[in-house]
PDB file of C-alpha atoms in Angstrom:
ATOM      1  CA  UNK F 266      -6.255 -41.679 -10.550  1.00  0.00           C
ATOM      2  CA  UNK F 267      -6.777 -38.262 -11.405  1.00  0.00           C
ATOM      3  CA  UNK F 268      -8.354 -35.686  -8.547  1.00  0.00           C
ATOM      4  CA  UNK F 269      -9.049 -31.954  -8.442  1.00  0.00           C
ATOM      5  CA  UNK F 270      -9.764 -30.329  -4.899  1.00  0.00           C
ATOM      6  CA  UNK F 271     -10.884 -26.492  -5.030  1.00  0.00           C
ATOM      7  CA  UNK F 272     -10.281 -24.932  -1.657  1.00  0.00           C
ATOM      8  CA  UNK F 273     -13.735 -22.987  -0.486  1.00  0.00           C
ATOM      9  CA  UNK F 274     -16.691 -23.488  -1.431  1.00  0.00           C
ATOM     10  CA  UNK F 275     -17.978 -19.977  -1.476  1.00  0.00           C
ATOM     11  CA  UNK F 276     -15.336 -17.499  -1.896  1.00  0.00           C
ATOM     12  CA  UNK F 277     -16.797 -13.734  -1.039  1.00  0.00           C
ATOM     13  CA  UNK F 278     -14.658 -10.441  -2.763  1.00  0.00           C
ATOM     14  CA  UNK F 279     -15.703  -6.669  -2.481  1.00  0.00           C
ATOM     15  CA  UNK F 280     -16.476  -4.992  -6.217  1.00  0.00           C
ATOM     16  CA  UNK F 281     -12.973  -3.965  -7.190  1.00  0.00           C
ATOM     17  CA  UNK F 282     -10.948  -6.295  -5.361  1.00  0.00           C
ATOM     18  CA  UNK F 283      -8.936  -9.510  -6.462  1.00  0.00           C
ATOM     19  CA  UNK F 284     -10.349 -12.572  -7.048  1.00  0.00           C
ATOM     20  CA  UNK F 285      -8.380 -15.890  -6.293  1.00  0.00           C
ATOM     21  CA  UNK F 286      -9.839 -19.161  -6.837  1.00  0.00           C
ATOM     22  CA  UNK F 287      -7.776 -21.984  -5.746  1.00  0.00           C
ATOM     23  CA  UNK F 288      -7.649 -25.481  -7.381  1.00  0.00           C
ATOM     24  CA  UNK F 289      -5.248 -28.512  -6.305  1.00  0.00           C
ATOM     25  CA  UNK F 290      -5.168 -31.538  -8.942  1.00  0.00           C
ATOM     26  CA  UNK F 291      -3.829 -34.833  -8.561  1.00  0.00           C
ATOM     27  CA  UNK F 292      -2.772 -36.294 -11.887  1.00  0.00           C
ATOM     28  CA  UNK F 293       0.224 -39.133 -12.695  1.00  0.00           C
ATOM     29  CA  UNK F 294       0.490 -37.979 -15.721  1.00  0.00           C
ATOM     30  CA  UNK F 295       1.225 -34.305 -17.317  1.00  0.00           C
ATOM     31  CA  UNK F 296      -2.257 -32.573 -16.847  1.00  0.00           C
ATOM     32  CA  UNK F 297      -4.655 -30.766 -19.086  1.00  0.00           C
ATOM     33  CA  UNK F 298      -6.156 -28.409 -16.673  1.00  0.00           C
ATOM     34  CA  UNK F 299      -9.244 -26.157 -17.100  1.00  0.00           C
ATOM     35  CA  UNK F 300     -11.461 -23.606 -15.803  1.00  0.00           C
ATOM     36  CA  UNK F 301     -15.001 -23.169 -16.511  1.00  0.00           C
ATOM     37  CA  UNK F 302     -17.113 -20.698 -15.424  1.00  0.00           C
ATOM     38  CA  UNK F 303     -21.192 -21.440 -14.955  1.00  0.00           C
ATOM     39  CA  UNK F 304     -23.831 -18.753 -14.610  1.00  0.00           C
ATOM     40  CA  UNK F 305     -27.415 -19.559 -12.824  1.00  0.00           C
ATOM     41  CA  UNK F 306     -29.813 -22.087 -15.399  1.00  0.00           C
ATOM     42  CA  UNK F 307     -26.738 -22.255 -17.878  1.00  0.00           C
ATOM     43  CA  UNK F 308     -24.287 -24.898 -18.894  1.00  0.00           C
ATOM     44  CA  UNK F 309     -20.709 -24.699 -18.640  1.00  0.00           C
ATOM     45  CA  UNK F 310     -17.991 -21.880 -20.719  1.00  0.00           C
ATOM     46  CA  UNK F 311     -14.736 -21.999 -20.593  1.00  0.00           C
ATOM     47  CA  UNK F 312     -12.463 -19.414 -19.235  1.00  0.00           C
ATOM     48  CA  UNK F 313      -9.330 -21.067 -20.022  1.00  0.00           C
ATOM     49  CA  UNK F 314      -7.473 -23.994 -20.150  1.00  0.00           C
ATOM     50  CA  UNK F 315      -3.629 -25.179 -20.168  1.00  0.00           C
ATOM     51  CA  UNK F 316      -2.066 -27.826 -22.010  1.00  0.00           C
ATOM     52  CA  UNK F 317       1.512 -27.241 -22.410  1.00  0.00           C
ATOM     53  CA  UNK F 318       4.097 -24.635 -22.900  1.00  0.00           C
ATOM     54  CA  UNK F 319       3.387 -21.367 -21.210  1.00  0.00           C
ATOM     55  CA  UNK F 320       2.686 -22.020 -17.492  1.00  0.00           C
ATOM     56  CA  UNK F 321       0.635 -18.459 -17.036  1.00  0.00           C
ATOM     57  CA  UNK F 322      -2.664 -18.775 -19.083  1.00  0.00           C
ATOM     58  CA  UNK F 323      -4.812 -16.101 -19.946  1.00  0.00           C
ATOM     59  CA  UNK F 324      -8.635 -16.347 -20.524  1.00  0.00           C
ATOM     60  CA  UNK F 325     -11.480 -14.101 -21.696  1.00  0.00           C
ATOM     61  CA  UNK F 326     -13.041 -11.844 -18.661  1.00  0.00           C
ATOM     62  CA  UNK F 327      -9.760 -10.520 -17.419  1.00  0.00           C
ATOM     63  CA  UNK F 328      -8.731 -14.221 -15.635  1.00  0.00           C
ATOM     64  CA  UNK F 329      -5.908 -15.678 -15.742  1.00  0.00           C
ATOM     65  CA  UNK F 330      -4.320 -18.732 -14.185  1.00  0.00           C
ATOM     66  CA  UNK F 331      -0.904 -20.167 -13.543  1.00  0.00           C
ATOM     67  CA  UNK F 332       0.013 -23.815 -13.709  1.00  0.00           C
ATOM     68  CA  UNK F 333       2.624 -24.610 -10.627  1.00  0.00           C
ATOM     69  CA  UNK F 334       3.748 -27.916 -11.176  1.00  0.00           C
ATOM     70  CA  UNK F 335       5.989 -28.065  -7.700  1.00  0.00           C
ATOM     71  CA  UNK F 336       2.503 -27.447  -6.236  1.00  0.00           C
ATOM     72  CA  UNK F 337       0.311 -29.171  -8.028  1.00  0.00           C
ATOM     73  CA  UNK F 338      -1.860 -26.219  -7.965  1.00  0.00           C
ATOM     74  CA  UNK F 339      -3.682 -24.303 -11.213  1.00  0.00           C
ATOM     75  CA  UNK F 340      -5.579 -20.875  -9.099  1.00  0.00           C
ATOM     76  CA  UNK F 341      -7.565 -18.897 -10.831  1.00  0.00           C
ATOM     77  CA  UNK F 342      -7.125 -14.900 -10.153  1.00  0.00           C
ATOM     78  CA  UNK F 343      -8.377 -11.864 -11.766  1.00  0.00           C
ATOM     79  CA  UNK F 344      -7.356  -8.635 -10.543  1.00  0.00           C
ATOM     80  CA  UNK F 345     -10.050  -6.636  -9.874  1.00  0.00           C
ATOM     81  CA  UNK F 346     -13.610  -7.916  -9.760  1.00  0.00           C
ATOM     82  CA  UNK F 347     -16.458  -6.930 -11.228  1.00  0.00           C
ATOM     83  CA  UNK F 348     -20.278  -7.737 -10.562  1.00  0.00           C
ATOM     84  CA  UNK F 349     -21.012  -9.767 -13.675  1.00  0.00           C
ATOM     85  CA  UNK F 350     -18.368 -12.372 -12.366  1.00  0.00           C
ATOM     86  CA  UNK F 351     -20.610 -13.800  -9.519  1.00  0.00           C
ATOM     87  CA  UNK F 352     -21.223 -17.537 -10.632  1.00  0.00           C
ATOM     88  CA  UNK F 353     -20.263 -20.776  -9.942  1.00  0.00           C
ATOM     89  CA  UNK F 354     -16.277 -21.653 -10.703  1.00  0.00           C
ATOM     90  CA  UNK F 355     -15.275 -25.249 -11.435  1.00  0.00           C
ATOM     91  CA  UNK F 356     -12.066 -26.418 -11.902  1.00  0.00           C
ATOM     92  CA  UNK F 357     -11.096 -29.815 -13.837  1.00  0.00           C
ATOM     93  CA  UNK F 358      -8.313 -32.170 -15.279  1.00  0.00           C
ATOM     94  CA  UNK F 359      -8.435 -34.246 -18.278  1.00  0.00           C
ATOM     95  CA  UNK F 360      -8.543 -37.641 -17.464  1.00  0.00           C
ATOM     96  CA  UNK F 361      -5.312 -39.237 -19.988  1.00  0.00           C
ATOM     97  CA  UNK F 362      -6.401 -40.500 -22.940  1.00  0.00           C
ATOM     98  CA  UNK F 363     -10.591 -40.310 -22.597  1.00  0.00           C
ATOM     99  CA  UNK F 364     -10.933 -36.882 -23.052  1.00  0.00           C
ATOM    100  CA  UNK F 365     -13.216 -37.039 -19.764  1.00  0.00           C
ATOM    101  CA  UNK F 366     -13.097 -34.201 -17.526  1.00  0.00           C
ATOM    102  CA  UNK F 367     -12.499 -34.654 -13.570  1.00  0.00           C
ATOM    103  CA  UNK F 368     -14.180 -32.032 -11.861  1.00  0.00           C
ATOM    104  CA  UNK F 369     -13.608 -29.775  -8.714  1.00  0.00           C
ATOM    105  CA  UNK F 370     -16.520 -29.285  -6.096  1.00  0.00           C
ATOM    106  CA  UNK F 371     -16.992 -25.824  -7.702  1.00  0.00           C
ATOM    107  CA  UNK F 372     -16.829 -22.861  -5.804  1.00  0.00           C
ATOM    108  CA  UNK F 373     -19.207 -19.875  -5.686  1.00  0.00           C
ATOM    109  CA  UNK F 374     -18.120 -16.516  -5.987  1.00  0.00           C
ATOM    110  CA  UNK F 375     -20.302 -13.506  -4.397  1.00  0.00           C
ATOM    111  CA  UNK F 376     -19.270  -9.925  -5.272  1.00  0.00           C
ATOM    112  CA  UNK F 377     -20.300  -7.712  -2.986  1.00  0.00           C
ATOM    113  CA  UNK F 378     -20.703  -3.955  -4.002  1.00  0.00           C
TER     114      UNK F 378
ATOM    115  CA  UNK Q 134     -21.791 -19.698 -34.943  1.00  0.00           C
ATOM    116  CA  UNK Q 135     -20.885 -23.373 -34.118  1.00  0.00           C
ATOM    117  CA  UNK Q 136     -22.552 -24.442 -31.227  1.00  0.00           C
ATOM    118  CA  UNK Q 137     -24.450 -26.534 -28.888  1.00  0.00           C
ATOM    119  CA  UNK Q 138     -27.971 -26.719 -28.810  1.00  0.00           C
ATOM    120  CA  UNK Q 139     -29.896 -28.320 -25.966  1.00  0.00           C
ATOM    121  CA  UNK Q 140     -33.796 -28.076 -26.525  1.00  0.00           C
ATOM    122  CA  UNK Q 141     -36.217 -28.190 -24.438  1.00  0.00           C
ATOM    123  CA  UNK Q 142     -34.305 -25.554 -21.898  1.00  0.00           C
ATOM    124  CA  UNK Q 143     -36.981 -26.583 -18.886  1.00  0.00           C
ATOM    125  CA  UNK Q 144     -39.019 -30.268 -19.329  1.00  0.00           C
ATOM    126  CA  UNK Q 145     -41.751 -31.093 -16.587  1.00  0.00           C
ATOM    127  CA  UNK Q 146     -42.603 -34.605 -16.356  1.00  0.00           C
ATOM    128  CA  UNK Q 147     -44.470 -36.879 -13.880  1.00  0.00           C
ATOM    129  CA  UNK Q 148     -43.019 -39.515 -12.049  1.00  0.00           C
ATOM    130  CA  UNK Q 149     -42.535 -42.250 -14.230  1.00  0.00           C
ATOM    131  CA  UNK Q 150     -43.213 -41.035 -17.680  1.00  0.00           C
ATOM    132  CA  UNK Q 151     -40.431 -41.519 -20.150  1.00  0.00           C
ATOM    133  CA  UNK Q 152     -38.885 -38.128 -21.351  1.00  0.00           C
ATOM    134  CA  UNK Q 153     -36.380 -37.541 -23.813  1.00  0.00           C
ATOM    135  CA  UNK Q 154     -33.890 -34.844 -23.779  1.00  0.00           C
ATOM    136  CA  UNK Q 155     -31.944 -33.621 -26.712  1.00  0.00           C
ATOM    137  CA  UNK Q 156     -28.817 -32.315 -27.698  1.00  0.00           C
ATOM    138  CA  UNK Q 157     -27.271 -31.409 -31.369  1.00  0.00           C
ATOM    139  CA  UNK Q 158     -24.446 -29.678 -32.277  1.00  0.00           C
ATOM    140  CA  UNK Q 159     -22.919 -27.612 -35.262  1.00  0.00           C
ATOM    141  CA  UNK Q 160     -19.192 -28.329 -34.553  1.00  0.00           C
ATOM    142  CA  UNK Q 161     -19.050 -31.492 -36.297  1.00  0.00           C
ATOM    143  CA  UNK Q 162     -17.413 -32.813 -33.302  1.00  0.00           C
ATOM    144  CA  UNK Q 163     -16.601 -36.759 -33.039  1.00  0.00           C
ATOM    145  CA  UNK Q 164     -17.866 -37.076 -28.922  1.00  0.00           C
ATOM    146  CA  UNK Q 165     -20.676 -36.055 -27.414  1.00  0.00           C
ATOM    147  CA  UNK Q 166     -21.553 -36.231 -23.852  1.00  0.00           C
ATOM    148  CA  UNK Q 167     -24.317 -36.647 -20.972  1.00  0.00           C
ATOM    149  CA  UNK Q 168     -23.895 -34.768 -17.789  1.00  0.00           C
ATOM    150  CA  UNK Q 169     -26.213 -34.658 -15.021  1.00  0.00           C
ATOM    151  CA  UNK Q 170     -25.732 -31.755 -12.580  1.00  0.00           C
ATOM    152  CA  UNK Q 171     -27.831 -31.345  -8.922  1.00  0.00           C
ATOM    153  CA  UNK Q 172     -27.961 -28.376  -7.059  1.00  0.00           C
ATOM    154  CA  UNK Q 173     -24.468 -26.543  -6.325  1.00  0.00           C
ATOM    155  CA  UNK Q 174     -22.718 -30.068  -6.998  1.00  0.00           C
ATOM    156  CA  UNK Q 175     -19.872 -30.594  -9.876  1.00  0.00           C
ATOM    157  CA  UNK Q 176     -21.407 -32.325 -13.557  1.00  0.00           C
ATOM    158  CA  UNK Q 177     -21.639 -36.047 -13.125  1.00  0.00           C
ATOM    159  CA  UNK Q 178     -20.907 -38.016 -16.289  1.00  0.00           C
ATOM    160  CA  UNK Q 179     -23.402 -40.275 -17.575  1.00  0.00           C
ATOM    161  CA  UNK Q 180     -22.329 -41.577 -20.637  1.00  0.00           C
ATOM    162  CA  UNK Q 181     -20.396 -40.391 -24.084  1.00  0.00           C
ATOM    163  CA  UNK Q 182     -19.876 -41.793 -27.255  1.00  0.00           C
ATOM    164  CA  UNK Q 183     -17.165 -41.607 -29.717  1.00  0.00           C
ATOM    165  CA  UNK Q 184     -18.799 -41.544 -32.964  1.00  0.00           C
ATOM    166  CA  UNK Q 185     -20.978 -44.637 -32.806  1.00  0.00           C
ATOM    167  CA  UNK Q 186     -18.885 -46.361 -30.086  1.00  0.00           C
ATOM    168  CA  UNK Q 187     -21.373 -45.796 -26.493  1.00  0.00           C
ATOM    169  CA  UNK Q 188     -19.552 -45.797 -23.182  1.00  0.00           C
ATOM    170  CA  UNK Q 189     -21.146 -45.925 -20.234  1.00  0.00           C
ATOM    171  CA  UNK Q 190     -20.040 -44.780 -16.580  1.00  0.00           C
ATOM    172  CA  UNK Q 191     -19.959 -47.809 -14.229  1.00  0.00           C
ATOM    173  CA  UNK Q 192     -22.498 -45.902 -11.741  1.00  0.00           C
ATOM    174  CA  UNK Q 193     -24.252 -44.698 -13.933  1.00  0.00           C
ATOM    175  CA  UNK Q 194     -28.471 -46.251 -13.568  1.00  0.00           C
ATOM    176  CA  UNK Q 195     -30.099 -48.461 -16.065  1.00  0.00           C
ATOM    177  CA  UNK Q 196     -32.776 -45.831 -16.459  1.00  0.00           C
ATOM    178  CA  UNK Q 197     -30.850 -43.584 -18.527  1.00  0.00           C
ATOM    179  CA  UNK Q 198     -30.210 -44.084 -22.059  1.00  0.00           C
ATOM    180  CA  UNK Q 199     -28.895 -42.523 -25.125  1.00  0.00           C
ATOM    181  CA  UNK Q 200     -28.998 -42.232 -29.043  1.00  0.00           C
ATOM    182  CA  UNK Q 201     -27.070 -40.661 -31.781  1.00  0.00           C
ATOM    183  CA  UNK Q 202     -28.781 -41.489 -34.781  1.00  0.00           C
ATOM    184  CA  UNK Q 203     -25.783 -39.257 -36.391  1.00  0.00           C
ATOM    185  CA  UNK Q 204     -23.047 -36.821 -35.974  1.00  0.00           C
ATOM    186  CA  UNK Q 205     -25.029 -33.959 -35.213  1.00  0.00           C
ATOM    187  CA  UNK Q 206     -27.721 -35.183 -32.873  1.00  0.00           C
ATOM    188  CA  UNK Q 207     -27.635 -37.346 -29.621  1.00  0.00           C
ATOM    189  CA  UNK Q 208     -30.680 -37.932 -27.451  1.00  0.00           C
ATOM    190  CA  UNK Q 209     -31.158 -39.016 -23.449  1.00  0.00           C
ATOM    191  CA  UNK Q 210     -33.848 -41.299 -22.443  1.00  0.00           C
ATOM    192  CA  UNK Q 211     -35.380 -41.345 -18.892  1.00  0.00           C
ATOM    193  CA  UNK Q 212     -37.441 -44.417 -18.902  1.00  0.00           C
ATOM    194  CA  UNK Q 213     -39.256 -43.593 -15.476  1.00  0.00           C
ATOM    195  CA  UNK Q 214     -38.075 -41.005 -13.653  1.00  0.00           C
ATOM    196  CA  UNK Q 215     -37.973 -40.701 -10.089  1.00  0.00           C
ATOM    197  CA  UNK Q 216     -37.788 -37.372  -8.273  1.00  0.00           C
ATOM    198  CA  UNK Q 217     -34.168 -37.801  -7.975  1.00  0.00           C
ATOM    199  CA  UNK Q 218     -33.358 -37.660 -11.191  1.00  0.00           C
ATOM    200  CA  UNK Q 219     -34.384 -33.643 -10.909  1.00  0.00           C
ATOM    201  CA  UNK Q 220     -31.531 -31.906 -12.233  1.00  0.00           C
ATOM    202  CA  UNK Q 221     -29.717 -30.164 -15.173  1.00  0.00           C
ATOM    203  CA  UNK Q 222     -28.687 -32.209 -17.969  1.00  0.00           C
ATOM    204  CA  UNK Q 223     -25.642 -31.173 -19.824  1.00  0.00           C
ATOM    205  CA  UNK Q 224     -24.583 -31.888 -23.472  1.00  0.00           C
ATOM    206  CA  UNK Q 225     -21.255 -31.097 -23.923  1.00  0.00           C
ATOM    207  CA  UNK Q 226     -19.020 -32.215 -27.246  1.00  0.00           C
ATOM    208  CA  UNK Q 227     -15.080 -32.166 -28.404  1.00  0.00           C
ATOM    209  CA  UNK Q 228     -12.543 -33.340 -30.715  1.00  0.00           C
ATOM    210  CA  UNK Q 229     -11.269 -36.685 -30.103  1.00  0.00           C
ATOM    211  CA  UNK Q 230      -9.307 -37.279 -26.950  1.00  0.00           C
ATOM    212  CA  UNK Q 231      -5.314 -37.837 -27.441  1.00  0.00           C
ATOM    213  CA  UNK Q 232      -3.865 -34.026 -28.976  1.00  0.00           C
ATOM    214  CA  UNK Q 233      -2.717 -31.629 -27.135  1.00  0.00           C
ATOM    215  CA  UNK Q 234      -5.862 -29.393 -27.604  1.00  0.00           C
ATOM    216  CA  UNK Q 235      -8.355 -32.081 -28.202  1.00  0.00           C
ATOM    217  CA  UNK Q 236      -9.907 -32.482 -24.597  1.00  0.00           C
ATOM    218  CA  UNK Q 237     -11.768 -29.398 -24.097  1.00  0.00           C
ATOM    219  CA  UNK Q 238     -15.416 -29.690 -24.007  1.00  0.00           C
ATOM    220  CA  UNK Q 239     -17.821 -27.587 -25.526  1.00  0.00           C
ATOM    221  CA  UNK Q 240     -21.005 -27.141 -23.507  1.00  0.00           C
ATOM    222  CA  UNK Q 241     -24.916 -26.737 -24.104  1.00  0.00           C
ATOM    223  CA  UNK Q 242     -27.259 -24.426 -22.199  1.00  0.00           C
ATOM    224  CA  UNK Q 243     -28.685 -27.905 -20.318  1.00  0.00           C
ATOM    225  CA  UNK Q 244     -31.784 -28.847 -20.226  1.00  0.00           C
ATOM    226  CA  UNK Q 245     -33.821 -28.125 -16.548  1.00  0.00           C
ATOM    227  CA  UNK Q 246     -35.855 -31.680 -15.684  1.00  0.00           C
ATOM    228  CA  UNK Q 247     -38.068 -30.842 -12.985  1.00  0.00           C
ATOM    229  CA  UNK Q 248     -40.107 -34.067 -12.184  1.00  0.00           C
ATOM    230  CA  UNK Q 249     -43.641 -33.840 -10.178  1.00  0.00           C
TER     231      UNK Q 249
END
């Protein structure tokens, strides 16, 4: 069965300074991994995803992330933050062939001026 | 723009009155999906359907239910609703599953159920 473990749940950066998210997945199969960012009382937007090919992805805000297939691992960095990117970060896989997504505790970013 | 529409944003209801959430979308997308989300915890799956097909999650409580009269709209039904069942409820929709960029989901504002 598929899994994704994010490493801290609250994940506290200075204005300015880099951002890394971390995200583990477990998945028998070649994953579709995401990233979706969620701000207070809204649903879900995606930052970005990989599927194949490329194995550094780059999403809207300045993020990017880099699929590591010798350690399972898909973090999500950007390198300098900025206030507007406090919200909640979640993580998921694709589970196979259902199109359902397997999400990641979530982890909250603070940036602190 | 295409999009996905969740209406009312906030719903109050008392304990045990039926409420209906809904959800419709402009991306002419074939699945549609029911998420309920508590406080700083991940979107739990409800149910989806695939066109007409309905799939439920095993855990997922007799109390909720769901309609899609058609592509564009699809409904969840609270028959009574406890105080646990305060949460967000997310829509989210996508292509169908199987193609290499067919799995991403495309989310709605949610809906805030705050029951008294």
């Amino acid at each position: 069965a598929q899994s994704v473990t994010q490493l801290g749940s609250h994940v506290s950066v200075s204005e300015g300074a880099l951002v890394l998210l971390r995200c583990n997945y477990s998945s028998s199969v070649p994953p579709y991994l995401f990233w979706y960012v969620q701000y207070p009382n809204q649903g879900l937007q995606l930052l970005l995803k990989y599927t194949t090919g490329a194995t550094l992805v780059k999403g809207i805000n300045g993020f990017e992330a880099e699929f590591k297939k010798s350690e399972t691992s898909f973090h999500l960095t950007k390198p300098s933050a900025h206030m507007s990117d406090a919200a909640e970060y979640f993580c998921a896989v694709s589970e196979g062939n259902t199109g359902k997504l397997i999400f990641g505790q979530g982890t909250t970013l603070q940036v602190k001026p | 723009d295409a999009m996905v529409i969740q209406n009312p944003r906030y719903q109050v209801t008392q304990f045990g009155k039926p409420v209906t959430l809904s959800c419709s979308q402009t991306l002419n997308h074939n699945v549609m999906y029911w998420y309920q989300q508590k406080s700083s915890q991940a979107p739990k799956l409800l149910f989806h359907y695939y066109d007409k097909d309905f799939n439920n999650e095993a855990d997922t409580p007799d109390n909720f239910q769901s309609r899609r009269p058609n592509t564009s709209f699809c409904f969840l039904d609270i028959r009574s609703p406890g105080l646990g069942d305060a949460a967000m409820y997310l829509c989210a929709t996508s292509r169908p599953p199987g193609g290499t960029a067919y799995n991403e989901q495309f989310f709605g504002p949610g809906t805030r159920l705050t029951v008294l």
